Coordinates of C-alpha atoms and ligand atoms in Angstrom, one line a residue:
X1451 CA -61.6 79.6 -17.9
X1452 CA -65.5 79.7 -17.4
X1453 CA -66.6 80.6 -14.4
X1454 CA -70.1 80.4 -12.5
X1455 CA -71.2 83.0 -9.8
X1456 CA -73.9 82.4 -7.5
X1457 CA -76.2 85.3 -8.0
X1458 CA -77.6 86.6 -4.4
X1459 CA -81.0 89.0 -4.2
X1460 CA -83.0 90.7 -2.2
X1461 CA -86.7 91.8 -3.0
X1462 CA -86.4 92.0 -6.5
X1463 CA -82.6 93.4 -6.4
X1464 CA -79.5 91.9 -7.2
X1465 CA -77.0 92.3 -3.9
X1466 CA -74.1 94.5 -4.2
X1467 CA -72.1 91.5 -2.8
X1468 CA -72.8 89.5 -5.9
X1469 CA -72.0 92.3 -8.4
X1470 CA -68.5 92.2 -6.4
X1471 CA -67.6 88.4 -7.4
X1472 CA -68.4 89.6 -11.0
X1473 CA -65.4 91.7 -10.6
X1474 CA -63.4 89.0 -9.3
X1475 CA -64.4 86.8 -11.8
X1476 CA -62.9 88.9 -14.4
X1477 CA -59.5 88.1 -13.6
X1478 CA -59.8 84.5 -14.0
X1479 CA -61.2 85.3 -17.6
X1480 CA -64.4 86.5 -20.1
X1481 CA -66.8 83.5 -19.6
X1482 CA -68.5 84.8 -16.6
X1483 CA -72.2 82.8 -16.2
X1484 CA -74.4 83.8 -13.1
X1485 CA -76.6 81.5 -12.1
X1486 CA -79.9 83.0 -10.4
X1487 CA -82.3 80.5 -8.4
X1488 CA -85.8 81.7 -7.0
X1489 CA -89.4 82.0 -7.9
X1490 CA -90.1 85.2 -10.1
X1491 CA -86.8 86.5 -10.3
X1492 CA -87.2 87.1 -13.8
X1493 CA -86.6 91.1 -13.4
X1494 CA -83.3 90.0 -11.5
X1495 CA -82.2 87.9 -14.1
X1496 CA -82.8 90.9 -16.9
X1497 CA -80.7 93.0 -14.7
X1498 CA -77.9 90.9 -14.3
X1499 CA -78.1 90.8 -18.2
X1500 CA -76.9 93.9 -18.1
X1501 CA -74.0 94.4 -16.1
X1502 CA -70.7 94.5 -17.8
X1503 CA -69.0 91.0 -18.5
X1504 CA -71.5 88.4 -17.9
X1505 CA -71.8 86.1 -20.8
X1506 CA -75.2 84.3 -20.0
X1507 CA -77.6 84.3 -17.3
X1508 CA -79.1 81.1 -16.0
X1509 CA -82.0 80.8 -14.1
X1510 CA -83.8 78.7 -12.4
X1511 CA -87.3 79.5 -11.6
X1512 CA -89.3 77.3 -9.4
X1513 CA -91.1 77.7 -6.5
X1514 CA -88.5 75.1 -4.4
X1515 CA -86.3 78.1 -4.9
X1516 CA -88.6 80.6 -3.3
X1517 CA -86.4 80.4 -0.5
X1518 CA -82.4 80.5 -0.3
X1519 CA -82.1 76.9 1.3
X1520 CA -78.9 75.5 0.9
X1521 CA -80.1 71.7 0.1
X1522 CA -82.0 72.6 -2.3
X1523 CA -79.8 75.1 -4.3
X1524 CA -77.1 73.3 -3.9
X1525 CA -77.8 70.1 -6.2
X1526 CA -78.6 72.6 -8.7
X1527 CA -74.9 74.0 -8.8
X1528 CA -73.9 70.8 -9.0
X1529 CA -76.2 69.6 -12.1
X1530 CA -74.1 72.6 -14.1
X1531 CA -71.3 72.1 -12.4
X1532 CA -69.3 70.4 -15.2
X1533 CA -69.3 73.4 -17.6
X1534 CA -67.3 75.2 -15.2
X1535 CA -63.8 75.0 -14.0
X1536 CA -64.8 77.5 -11.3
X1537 CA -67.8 78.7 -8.9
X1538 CA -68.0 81.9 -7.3
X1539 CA -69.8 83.5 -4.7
X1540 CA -69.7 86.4 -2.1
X1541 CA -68.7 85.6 1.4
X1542 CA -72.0 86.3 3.2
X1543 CA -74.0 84.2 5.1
X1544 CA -75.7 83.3 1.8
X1545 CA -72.3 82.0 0.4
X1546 CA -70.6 80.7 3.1
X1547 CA -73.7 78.2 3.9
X1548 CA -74.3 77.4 0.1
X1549 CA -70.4 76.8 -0.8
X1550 CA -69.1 74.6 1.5
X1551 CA -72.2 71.9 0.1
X1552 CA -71.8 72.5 -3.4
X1553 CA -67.3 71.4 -2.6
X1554 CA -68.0 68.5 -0.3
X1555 CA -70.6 67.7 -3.0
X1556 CA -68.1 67.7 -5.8
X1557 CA -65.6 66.2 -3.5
X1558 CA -63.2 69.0 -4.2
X1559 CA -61.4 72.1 -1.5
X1560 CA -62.8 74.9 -1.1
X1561 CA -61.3 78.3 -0.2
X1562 CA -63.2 81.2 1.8
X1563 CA -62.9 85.3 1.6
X1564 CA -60.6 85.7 -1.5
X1565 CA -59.7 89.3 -1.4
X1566 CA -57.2 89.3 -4.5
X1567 CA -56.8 86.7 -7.1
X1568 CA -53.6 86.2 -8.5
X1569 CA -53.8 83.4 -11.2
X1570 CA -56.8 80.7 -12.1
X1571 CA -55.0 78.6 -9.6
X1572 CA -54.0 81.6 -6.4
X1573 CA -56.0 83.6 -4.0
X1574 CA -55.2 85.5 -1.3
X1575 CA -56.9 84.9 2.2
X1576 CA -56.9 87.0 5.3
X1577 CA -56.0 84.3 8.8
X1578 CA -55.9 85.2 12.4
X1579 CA -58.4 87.6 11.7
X1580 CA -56.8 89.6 9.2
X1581 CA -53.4 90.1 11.0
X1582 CA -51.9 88.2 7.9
X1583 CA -52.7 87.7 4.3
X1584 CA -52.1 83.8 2.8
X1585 CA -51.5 83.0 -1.0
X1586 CA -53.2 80.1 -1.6
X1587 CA -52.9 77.4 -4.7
X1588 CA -55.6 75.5 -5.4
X1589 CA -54.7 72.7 -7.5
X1590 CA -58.8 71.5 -7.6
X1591 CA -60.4 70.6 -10.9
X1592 CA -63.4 73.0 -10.3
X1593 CA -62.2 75.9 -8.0
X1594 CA -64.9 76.4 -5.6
X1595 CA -64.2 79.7 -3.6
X1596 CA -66.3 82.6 -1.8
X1597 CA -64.2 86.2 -2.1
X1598 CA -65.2 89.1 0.2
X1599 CA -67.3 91.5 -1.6
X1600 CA -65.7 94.8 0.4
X1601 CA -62.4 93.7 -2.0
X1602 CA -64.1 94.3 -5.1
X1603 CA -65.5 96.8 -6.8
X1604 CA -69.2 96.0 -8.0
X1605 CA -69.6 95.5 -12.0
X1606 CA -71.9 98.4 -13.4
X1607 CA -74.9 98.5 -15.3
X1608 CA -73.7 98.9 -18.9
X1609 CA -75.3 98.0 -22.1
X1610 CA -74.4 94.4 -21.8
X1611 CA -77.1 92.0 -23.2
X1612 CA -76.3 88.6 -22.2
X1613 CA -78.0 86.0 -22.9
X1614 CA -80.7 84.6 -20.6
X1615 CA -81.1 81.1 -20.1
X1616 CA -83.8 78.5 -18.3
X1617 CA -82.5 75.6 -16.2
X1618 CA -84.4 73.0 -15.2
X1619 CA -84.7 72.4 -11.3
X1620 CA -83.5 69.6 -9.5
X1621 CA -85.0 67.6 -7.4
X1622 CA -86.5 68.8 -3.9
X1623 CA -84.7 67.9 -0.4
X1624 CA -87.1 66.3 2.1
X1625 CA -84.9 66.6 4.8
X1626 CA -85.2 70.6 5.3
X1627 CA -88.0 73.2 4.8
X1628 CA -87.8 76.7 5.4
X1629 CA -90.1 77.5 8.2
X1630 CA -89.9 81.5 8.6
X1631 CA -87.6 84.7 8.3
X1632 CA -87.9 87.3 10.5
X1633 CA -86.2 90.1 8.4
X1634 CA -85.4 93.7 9.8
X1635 CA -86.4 96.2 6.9
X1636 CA -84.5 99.4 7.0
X1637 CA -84.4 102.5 4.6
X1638 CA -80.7 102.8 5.5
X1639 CA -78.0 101.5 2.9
X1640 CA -76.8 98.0 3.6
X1641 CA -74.2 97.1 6.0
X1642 CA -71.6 95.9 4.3
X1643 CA -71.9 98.2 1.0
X1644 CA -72.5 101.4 2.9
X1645 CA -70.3 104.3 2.0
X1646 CA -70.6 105.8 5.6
X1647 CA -70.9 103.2 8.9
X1648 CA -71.6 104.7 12.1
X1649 CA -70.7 102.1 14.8
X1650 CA -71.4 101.8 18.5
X1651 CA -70.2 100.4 21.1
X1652 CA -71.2 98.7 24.7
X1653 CA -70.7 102.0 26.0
X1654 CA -73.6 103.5 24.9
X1655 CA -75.4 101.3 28.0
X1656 CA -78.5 100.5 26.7
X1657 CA -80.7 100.1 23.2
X1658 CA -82.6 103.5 23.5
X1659 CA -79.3 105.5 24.1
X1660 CA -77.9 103.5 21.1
X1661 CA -80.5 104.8 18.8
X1662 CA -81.0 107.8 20.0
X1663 CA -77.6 108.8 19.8
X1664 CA -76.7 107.4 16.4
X1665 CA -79.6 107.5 14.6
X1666 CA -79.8 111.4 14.1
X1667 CA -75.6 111.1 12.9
X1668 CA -76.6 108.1 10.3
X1669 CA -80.0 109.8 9.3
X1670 CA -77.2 113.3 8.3
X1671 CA -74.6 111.3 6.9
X1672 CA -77.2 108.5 5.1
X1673 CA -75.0 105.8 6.7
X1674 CA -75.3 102.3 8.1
X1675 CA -75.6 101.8 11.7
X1676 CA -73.3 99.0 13.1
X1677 CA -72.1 97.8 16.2
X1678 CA -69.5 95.9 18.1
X1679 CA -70.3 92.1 19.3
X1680 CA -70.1 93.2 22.9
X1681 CA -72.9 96.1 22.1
X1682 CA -74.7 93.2 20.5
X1683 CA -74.2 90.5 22.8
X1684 CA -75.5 93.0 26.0
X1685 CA -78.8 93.8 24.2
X1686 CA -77.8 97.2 22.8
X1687 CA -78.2 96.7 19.0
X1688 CA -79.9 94.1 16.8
X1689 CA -77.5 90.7 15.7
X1690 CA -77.5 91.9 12.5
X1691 CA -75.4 95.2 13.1
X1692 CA -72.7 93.3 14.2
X1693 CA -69.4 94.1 12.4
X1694 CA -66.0 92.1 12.6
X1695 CA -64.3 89.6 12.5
X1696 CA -67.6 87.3 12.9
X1697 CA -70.0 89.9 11.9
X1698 CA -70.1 91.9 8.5
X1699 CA -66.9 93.4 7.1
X1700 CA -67.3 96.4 6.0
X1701 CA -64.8 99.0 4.3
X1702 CA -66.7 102.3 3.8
X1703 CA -64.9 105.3 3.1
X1704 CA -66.2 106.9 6.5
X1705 CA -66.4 104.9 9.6
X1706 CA -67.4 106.3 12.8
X1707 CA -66.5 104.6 15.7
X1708 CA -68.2 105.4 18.5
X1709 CA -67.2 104.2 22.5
X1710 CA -65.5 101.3 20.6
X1711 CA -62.3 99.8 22.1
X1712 CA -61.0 98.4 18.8
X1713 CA -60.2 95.3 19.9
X1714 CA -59.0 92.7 17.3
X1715 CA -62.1 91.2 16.3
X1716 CA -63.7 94.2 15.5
X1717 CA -60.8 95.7 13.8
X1718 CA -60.8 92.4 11.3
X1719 CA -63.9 93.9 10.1
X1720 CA -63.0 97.4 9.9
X1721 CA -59.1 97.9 8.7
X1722 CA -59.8 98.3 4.9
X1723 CA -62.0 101.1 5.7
X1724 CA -60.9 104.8 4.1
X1725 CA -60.7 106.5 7.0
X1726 CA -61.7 105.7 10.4
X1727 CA -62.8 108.1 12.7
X1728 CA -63.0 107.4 16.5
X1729 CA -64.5 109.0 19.6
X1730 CA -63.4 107.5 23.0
X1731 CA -63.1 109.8 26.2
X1732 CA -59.6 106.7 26.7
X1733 CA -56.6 108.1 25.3
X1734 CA -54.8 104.6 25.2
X1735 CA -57.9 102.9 23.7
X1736 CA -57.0 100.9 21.2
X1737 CA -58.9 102.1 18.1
X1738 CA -56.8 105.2 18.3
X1739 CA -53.7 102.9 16.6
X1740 CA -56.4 102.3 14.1
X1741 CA -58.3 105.7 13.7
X1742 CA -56.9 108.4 10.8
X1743 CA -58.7 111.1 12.7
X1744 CA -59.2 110.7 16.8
X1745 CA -61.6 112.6 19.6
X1746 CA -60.8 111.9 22.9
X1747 CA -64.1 112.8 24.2
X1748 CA -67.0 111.6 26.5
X1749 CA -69.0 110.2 23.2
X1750 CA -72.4 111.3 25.5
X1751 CA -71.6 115.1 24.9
X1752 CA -69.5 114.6 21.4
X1753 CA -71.8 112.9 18.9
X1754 CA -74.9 115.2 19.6
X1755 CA -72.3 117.8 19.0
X1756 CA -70.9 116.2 15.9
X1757 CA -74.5 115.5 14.6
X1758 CA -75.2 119.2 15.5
X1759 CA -72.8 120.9 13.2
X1760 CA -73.7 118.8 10.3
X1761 CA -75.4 120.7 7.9
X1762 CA -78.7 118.9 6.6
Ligands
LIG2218 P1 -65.5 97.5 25.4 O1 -64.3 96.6 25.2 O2 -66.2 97.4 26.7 O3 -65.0 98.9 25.1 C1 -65.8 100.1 25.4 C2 -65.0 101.3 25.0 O4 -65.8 102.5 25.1 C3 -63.7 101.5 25.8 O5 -62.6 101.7 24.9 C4 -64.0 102.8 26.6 O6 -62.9 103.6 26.8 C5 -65.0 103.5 25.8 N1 -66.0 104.3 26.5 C6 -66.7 103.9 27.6 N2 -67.5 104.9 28.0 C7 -67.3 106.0 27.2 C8 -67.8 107.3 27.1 N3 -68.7 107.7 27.9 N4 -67.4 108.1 26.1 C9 -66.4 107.6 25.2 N5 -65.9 106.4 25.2 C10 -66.3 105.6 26.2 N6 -66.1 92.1 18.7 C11 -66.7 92.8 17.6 O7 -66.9 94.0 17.7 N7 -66.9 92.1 16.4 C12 -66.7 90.8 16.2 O8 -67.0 90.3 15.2 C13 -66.1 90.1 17.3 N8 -65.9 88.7 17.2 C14 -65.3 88.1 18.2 C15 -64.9 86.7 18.1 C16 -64.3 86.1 19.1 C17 -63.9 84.6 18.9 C18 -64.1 86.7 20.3 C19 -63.4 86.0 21.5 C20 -64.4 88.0 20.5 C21 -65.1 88.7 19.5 N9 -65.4 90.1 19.6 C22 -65.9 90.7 18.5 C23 -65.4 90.8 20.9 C24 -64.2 91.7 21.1 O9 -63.1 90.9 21.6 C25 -64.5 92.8 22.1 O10 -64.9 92.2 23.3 C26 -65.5 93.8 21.6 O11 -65.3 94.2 20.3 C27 -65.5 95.0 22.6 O12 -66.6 95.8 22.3 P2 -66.7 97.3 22.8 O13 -65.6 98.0 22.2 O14 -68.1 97.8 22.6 O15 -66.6 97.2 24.4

């Protein structure tokens, strides 16, 4: 079975998320082609070239791709789309806009946030926000499916050298141009690849008592900072720190939850974690069912301690 994946980069560096649905690729078989769109990307394409069972790299190079917009990229899938019985990309926001275009295009099903595949033809699919898992068939003629990065490991960097290849583009859309990002720069690893997550909750009352608090613990522990949707939604932390069930997954093997009640939707995003640790000064909260290690503490008092006894 030859499959496609939809190569996703940022500043010169192949996502982690995309190295992931390599990995998942695998299973359905050895023909793995990434396809990588943008304007310079040559370094990304070499070091995809590298990583351990991709057969070719094919890239497309053109300044319409300069920016990720979906109309654009997604004609392009489709204009390969034939040598492929399926396409493969990681469920960020990337994937899950792209996908859905490049299926209705092809007039096929898609299916969303694989985390295990079973055969060419079954997946399994977390519903009602993670509380079950669904085996899926698909019966399409081109499988068209996203998988959820946190599920896979990432292919490594090996001596691979496969083959490089230069597609032409396709036309243009005229009915959407990219106007502007506004993106958040941060030394600190990336959310949903982090090895340590330090999350906060509404709790923490206001954005400077956010950072101040869990910045220091991160810094020590060279996590990712997250944060529940209520946090989010009163001001306290950026959009982007979001995790759950419609924010970032994440499964670290440390997460730190901090004045977080561990309501469902959060938990969606949290439950394949390693090991969750939780401070709440609420014995009966929630993320305590959740939590492999539990401080029932005023978190104003606790994570200065915490972040205190750390050594540097
Ligand atoms: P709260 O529920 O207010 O809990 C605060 C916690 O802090 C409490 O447990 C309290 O005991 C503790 N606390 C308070 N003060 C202290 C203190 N001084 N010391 C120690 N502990 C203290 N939420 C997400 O997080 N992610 C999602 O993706 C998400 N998606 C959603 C999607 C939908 C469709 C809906 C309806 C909701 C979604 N939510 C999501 C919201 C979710 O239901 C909860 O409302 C939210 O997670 C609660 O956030 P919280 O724990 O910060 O706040």
């Amino acid at each position: 079975m030859s499959t496609l994946i939809i190569a996703e980069y940022d500043q010169q560096r192949l996502r982690a998320s995309t190295r992931s649905a390599i990995t998942a690729a695998a299973v359905l078989g050895d023909a793995i082609d990434v396809l990588i769109a943008g304007e310079n990307v040559g370094a990304v394409a070499e070091q995809i070239a590298r990583l351990n069972g991709v057969r070719r790299v094919r890239v497309a190079d053109d300044a319409r791709y300069a920016n990720p917009l979906a109309e654009n990229l997604a004609p392009l899938i489709v204009s390969i789309a034939n040598d492929y019985q399926a396409i493969i990309s990681a469920a960020t926001s990337f994937g899950k806009n792209l996908l859905p275009r490049v299926a209705a295009l092809l007039d096929v099903d898609m299916v969303s946030e694989v985390t295990a595949i079973i055969d060419s033809n079954t997946y399994v699919r977390p519903i009602y926000a993670g509380h079950l898992n669904a085996t899926v068939r698909n019966e399409a003629a081109v499988k068209i499916f996203t998988i959820r990065a946190t599920a896979f490991e990432p292919a490594i960097e090996g001596d691979n050298t496969a083959a490089i290849e230069t597609l032409a583009a396709t036309e243009a859309t005229s009915l959407a141009h990219w106007v502007g990002s506004a993106i958040q720069r941060s030394e600190r690893p990336e959310l949903s690849t982090a090895s340590v997550v330090v999350s906060g909750g509404r709790s923490l009352g206001s954005a400077e008592k956010f950072q101040q608090l869990l910045t220091p613990l991160a810094t020590k522990l060279n996590a990712a900072i997250g944060a529940t949707r209520a946090a989010v939604d009163a001001g306290i932390a950026p959009n982007e720190y979001q995790v759950g069930q419609t924010g970032t997954v994440v499964a670290p093997d440390l997460y730190i939850a901090v004045g977080v009640s561990g309501a469902t939707q959060h938990i969606a995003g949290i439950k394949d974690s390693r090991v969750i640790v939780a401070i709440n000064h609420d014995p009966d909260a929630q993320i305590f069912q959740w939590a492999d290690y539990g401080l029932v503490a005023d978190l104003f008092d606790s994570v200065t301690e915490l972040e205190k006894s750390l050594l540097h």
